[in-house]
Structures are given as structure tokens and as C-alpha cells.
JSON list of C-alpha atoms and ligand atoms in Angstrom, two decimals:
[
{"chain": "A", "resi": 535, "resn": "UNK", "atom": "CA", "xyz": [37.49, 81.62, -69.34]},
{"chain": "A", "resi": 536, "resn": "UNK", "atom": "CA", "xyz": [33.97, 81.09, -68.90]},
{"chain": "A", "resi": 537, "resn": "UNK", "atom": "CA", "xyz": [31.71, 83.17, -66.28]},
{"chain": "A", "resi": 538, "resn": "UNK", "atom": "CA", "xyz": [31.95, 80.62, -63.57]},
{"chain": "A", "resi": 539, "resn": "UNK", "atom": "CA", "xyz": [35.67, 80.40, -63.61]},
{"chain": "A", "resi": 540, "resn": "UNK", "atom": "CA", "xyz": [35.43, 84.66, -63.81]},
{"chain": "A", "resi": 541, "resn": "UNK", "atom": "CA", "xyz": [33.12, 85.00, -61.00]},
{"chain": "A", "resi": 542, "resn": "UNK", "atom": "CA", "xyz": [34.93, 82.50, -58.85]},
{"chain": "A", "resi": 543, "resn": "UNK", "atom": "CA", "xyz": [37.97, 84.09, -59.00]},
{"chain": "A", "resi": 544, "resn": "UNK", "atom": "CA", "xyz": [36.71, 87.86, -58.54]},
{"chain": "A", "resi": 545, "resn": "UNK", "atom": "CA", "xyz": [34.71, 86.91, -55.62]},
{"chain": "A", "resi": 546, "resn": "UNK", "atom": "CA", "xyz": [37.90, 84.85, -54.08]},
{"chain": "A", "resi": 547, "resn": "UNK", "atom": "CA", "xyz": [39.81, 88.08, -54.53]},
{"chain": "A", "resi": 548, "resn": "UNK", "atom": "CA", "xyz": [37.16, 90.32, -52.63]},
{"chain": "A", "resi": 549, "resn": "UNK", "atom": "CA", "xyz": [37.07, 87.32, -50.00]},
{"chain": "A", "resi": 550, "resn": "UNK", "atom": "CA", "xyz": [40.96, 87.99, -49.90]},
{"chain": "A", "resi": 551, "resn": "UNK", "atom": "CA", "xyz": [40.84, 91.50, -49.21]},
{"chain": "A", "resi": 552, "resn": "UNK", "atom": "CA", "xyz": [42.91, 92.55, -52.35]},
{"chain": "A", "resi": 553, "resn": "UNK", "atom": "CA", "xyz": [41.88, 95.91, -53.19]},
{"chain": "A", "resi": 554, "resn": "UNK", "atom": "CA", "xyz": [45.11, 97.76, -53.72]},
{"chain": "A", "resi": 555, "resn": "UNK", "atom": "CA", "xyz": [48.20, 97.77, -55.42]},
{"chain": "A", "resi": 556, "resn": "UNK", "atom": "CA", "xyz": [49.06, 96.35, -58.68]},
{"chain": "A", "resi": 557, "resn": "UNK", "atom": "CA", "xyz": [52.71, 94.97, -60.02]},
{"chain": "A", "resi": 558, "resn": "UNK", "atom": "CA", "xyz": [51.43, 97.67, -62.81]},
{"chain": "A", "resi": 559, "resn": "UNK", "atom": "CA", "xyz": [51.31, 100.46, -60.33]},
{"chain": "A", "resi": 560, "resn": "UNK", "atom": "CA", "xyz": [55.64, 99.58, -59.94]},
{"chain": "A", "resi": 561, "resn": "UNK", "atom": "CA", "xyz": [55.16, 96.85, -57.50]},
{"chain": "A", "resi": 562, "resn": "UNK", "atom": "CA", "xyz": [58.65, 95.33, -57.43]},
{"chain": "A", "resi": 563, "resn": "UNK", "atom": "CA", "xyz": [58.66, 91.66, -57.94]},
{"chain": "A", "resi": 564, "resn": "UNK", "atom": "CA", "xyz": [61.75, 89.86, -58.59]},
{"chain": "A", "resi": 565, "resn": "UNK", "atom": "CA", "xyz": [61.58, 86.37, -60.12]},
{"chain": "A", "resi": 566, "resn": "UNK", "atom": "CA", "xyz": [64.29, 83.96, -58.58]},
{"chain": "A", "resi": 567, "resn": "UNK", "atom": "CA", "xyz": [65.24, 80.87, -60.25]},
{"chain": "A", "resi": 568, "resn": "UNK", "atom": "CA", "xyz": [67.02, 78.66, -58.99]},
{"chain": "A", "resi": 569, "resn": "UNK", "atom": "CA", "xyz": [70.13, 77.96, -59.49]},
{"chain": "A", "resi": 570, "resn": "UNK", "atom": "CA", "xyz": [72.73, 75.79, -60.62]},
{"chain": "A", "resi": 571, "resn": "UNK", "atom": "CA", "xyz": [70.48, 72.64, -60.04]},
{"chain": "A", "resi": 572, "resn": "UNK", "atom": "CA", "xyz": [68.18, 72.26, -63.08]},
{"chain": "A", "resi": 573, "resn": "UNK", "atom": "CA", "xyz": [66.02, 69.44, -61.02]},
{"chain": "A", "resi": 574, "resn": "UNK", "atom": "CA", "xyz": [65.37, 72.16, -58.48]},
{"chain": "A", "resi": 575, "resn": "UNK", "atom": "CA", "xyz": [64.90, 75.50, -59.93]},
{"chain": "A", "resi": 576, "resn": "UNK", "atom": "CA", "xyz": [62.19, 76.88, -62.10]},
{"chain": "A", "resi": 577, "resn": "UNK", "atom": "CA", "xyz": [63.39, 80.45, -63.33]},
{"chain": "A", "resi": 578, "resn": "UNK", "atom": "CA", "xyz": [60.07, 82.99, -62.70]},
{"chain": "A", "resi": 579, "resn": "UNK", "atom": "CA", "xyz": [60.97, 86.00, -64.63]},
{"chain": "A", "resi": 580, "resn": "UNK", "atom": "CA", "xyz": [60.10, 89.68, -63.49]},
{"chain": "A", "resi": 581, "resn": "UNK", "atom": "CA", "xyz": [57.00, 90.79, -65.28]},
{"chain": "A", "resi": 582, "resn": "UNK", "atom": "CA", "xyz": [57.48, 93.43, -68.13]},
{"chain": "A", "resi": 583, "resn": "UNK", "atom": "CA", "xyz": [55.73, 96.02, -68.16]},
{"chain": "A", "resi": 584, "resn": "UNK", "atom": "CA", "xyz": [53.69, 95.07, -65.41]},
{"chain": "A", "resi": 585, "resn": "UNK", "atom": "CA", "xyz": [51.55, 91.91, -65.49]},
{"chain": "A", "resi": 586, "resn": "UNK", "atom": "CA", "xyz": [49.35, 92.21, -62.60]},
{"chain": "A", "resi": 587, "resn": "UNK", "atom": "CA", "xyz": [50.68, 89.07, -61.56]},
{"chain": "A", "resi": 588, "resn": "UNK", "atom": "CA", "xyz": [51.16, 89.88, -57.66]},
{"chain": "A", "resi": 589, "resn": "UNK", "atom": "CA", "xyz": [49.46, 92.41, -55.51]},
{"chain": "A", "resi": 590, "resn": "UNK", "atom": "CA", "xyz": [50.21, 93.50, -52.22]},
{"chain": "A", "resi": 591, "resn": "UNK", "atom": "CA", "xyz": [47.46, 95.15, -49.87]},
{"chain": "A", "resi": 592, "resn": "UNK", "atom": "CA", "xyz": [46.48, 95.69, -46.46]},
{"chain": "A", "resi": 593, "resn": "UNK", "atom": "CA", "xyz": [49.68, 97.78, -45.77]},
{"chain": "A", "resi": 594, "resn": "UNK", "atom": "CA", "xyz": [51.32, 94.78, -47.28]},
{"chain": "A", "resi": 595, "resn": "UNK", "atom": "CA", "xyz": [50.09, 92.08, -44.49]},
{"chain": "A", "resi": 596, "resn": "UNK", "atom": "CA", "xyz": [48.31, 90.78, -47.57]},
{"chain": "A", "resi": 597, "resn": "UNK", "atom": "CA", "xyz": [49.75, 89.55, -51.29]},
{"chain": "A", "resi": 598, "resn": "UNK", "atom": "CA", "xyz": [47.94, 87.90, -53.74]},
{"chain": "A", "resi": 599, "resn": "UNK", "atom": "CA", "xyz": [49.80, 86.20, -56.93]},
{"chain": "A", "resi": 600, "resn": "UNK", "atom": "CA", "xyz": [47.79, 84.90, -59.79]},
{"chain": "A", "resi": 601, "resn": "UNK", "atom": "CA", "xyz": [49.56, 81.62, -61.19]},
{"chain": "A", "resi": 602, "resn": "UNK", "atom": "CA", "xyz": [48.09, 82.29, -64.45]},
{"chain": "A", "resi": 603, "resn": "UNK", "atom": "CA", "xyz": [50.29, 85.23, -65.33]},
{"chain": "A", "resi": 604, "resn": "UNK", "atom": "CA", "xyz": [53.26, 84.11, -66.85]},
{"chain": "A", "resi": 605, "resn": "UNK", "atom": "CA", "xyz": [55.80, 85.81, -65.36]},
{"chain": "A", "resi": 606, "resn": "UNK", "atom": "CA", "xyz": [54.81, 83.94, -62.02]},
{"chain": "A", "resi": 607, "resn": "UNK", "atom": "CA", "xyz": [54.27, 80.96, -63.81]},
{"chain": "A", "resi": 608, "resn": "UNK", "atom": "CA", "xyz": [57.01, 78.59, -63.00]},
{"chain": "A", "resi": 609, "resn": "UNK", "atom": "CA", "xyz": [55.77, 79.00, -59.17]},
{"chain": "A", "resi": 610, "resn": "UNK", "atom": "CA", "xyz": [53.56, 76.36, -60.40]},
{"chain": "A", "resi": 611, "resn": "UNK", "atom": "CA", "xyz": [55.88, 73.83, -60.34]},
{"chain": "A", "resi": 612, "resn": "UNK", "atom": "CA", "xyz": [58.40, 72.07, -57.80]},
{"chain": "A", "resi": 613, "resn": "UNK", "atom": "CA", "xyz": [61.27, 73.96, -56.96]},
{"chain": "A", "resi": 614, "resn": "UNK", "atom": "CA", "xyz": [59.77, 77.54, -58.19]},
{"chain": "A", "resi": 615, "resn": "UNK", "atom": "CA", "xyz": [60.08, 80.21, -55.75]},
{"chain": "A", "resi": 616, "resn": "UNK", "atom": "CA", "xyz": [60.64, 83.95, -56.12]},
{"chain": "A", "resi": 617, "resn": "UNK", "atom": "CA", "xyz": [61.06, 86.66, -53.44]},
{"chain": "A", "resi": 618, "resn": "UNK", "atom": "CA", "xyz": [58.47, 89.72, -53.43]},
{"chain": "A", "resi": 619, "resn": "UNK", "atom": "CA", "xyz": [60.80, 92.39, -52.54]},
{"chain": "A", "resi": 620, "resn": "UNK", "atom": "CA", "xyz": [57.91, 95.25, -51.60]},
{"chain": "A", "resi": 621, "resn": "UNK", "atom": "CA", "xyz": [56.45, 92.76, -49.27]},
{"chain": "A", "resi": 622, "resn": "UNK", "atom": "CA", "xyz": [59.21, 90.92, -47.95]},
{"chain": "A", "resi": 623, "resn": "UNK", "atom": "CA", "xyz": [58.48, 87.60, -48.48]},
{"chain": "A", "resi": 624, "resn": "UNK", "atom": "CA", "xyz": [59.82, 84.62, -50.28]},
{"chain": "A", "resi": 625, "resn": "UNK", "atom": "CA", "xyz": [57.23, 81.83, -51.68]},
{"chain": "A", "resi": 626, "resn": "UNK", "atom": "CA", "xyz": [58.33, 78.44, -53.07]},
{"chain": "A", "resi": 627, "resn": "UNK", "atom": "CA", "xyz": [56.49, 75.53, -54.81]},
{"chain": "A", "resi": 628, "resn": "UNK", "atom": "CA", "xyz": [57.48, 72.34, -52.47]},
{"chain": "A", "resi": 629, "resn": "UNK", "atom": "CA", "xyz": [55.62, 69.65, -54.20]},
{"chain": "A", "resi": 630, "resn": "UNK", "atom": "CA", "xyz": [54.35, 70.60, -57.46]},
{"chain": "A", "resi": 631, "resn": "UNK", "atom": "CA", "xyz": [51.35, 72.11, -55.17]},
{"chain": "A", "resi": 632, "resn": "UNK", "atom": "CA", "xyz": [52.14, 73.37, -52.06]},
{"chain": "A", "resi": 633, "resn": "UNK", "atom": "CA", "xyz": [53.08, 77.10, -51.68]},
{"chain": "A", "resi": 634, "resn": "UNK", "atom": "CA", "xyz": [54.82, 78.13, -48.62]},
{"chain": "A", "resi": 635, "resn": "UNK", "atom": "CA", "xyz": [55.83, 81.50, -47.76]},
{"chain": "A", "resi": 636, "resn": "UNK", "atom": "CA", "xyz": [58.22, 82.95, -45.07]},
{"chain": "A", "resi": 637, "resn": "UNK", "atom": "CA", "xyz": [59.35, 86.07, -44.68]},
{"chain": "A", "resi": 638, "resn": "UNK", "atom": "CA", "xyz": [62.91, 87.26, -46.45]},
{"chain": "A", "resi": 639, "resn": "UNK", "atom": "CA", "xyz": [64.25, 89.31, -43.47]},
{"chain": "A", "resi": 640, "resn": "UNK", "atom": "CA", "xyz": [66.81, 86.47, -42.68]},
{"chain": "A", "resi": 641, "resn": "UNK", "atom": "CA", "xyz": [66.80, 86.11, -38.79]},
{"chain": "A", "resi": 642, "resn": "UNK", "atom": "CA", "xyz": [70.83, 86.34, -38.87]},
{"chain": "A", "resi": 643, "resn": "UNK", "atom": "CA", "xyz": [71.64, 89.88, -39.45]},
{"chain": "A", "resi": 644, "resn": "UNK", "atom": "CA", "xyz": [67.69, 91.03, -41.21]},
{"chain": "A", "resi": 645, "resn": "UNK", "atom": "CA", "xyz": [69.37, 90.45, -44.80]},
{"chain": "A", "resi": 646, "resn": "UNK", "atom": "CA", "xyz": [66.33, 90.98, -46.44]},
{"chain": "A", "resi": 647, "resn": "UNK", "atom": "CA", "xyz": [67.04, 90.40, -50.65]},
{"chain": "A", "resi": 648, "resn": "UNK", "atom": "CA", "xyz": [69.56, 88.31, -50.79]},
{"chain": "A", "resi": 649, "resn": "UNK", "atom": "CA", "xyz": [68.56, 85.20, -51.42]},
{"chain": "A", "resi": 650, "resn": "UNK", "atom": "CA", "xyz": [69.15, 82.05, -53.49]},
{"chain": "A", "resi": 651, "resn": "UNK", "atom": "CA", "xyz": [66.83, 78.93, -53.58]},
{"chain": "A", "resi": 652, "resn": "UNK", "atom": "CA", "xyz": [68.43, 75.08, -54.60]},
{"chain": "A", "resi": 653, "resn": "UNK", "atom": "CA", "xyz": [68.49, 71.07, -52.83]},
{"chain": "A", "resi": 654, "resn": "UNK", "atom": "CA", "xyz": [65.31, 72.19, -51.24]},
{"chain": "A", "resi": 655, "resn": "UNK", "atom": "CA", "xyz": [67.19, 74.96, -49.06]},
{"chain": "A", "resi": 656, "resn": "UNK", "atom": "CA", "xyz": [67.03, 78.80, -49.23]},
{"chain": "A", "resi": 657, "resn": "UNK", "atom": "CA", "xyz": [70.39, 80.60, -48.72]},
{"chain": "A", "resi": 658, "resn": "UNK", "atom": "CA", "xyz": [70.89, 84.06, -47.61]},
{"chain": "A", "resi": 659, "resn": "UNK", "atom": "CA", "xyz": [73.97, 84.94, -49.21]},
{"chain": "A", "resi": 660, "resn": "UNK", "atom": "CA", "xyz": [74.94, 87.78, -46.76]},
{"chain": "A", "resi": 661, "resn": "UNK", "atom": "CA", "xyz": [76.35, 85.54, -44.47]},
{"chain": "A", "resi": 662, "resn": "UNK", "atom": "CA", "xyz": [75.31, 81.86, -45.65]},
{"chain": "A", "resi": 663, "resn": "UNK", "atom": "CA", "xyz": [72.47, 81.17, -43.30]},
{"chain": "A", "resi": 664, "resn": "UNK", "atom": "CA", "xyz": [70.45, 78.13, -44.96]},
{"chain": "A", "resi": 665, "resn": "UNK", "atom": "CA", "xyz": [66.81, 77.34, -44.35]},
{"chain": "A", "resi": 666, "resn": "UNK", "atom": "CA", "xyz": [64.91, 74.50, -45.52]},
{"chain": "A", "resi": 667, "resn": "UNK", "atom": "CA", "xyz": [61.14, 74.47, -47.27]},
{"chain": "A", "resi": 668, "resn": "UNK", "atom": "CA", "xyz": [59.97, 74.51, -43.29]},
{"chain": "A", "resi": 669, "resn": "UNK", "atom": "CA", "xyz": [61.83, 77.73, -43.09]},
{"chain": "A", "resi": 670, "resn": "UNK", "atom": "CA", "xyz": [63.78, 75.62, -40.13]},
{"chain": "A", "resi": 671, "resn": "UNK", "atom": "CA", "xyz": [67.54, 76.86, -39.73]},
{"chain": "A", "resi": 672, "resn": "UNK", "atom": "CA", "xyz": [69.83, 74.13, -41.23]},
{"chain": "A", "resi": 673, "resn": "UNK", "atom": "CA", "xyz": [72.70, 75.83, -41.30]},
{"chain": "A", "resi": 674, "resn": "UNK", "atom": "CA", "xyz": [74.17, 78.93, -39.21]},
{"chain": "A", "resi": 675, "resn": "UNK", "atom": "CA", "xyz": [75.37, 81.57, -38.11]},
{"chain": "A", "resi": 676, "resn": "UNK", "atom": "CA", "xyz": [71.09, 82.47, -37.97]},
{"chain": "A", "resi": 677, "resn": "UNK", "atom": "CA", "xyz": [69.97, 80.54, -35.10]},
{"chain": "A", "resi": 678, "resn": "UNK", "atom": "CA", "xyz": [66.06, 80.97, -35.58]},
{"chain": "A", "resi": 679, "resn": "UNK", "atom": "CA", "xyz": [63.56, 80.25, -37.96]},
{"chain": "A", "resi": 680, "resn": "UNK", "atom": "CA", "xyz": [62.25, 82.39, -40.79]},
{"chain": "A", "resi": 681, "resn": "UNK", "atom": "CA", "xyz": [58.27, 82.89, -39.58]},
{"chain": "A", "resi": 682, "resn": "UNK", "atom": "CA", "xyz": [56.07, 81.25, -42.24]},
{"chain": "A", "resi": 683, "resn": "UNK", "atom": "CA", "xyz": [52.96, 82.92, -43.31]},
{"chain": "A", "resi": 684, "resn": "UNK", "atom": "CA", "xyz": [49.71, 81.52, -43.79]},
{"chain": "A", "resi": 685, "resn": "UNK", "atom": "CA", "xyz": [49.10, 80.22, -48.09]},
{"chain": "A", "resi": 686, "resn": "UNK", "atom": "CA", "xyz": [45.87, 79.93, -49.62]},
{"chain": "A", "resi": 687, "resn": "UNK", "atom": "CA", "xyz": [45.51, 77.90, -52.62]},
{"chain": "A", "resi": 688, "resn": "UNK", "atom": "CA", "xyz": [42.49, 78.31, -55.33]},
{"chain": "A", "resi": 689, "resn": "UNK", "atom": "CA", "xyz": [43.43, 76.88, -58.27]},
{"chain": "A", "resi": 690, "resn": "UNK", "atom": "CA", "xyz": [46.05, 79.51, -59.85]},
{"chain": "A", "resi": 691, "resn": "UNK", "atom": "CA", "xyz": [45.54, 82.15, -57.14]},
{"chain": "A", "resi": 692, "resn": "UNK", "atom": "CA", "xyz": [47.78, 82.11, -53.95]},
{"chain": "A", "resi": 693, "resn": "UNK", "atom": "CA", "xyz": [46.70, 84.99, -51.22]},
{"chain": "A", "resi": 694, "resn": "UNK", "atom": "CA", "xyz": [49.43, 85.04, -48.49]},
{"chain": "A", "resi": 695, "resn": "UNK", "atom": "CA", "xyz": [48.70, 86.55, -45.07]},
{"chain": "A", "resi": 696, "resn": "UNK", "atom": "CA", "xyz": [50.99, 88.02, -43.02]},
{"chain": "B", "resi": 309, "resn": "FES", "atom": "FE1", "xyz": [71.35, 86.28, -43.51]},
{"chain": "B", "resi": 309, "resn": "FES", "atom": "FE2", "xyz": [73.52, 86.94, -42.11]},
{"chain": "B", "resi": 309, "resn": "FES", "atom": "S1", "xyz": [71.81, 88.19, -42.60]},
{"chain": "B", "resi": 309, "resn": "FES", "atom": "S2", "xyz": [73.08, 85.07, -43.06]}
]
């Protein structure tokens, strides 16, 4: 990495507000893949031993996730998506570029980790409620959206505000 490409990315981090927490400091992050449909899903493994892949700050209003990292890496491509357990939030890959991100406290029942990502659709297997990549309610019993959070994209890092 030359010193451009280092600066750049430090100063977009300070620009983010990332100060705090680390995945090394015991951040939970749990890689979802997707699932039975191998078009679909991209598997994004939990980092071992701490990767410094994703961190959450601003009392968690804030996460960062550096694409780089390989145990984030397959939210690089279309159909990626994991769920950041500490901070509540599920990202997925809709194009090959776009990141969205929603929150993971399913508007059924507030279900918050159980989730499952394939055909374009997040499931919340408590009770079945499916959402699409809008986080719009395609199937019930939830009868209202997941809220989407704002997704910044510079090159491999993604800051998500709450
Ligand atoms: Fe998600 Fe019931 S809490 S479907």
C-alpha cells in the first residue's frame, strides 16, 4: 500500500468518527453466508483471532468494516451479507457494489439474530418474516419495514450510520 492509499484511508476513518472498538477488543461479528443457493450467497467467515475487520463506535450508532480484511471479504461481492451482532445490523452486497444495511431487530416480534440471507430476500427464521434488499416486507406475519441505515462506500471501507 503506498502512502496515498494509507493516508486516504486513515483520514476517511477520522472523517468517520471511528475511534473505538475493535473486532480484536471481542467485538462479535458473525459471518452469514448464504445459503442453499450458491448464485446468491457468498460465505463471510467470523474473523479468528480478531481481524480488525469491523468496528463499532459512537455507542454503536456508527460501524465501520474494512473490505480488505478477509474475513469480511466476500461482502465484496453480490449476494454477501453478514449480520453484526454487537451492533445490530445486517449489511448485504446487492450488486457487486452496493452495500445496504438495515437493522436485524426484525419488526415482527424484535428477533434480532436470526437471520438467513438467499433469492435476494432476508428471512428471520423466528417466525418467517421475509424482507427484500429494500428491507420492504415481502412476506408476513411482520407488517413493517426493517429501517435502513445510511452506507458509505470508499473503495474497501464501508462506515454505516445509524
Ligand atoms: Fe421475525 Fe417473528 S420476530 S418473524
Amino acid at each position: 500500500m503506498n502512502e496515498l492509499n494509507r493516508y486516504t484511508r486513515k483520514d476517511f476513518l477520522r472523517t468517520a468518527g471511528s475511534t473505538a472498538l475493535f473486532a480484536t477488543l471481542g467485538i462479535g461479528f458473525y459471518g452469514c453466508g448464504s445459503s442453499t443457493d450458491a448464485m446468491e450467497g457468498t460465505e463471510v467467515r467470523p474473523p479468528s483471532g480478531g481481524s480488525g475487520a469491523i468496528e463499532i463506535s459512537n455507542n454503536g450508532n456508527t460501524i465501520t468494516i474494512d473490505l480488505s480484511v478477509n474475513s469480511v471479504a466476500g461482502l465484496n461481492q453480490q449476494g454477501g451479507w453478514t449480520l453484526i451482532r454487537d451492533a445490530a445490523t445486517l449489511a448485504v452486497n446487492v450488486d457487486g457494489t452496493t452495500i445496504r444495511a438495515f437493522t436485524s431487530v426484525c419488526t415482527h416480534a424484535g428477533c434480532s439474530t436470526n437471520w438467513q440471507f438467499s433469492n435476494n430476500r432476508f428471512e428471520c427464521t423466528c417466525h418467517g418474516s421475509r424482507f427484500d434488499t429494500s428491507g420492504s416486507v415481502v412476506r408476513g406475519p411482520a407488517s413493517r419495514d426493517l429501517q435502513e441505515f445510511s452506507v458509505v462506500r470508499d473503495g474497501d471501507l464501508i462506515v454505516i450510520s445509524k
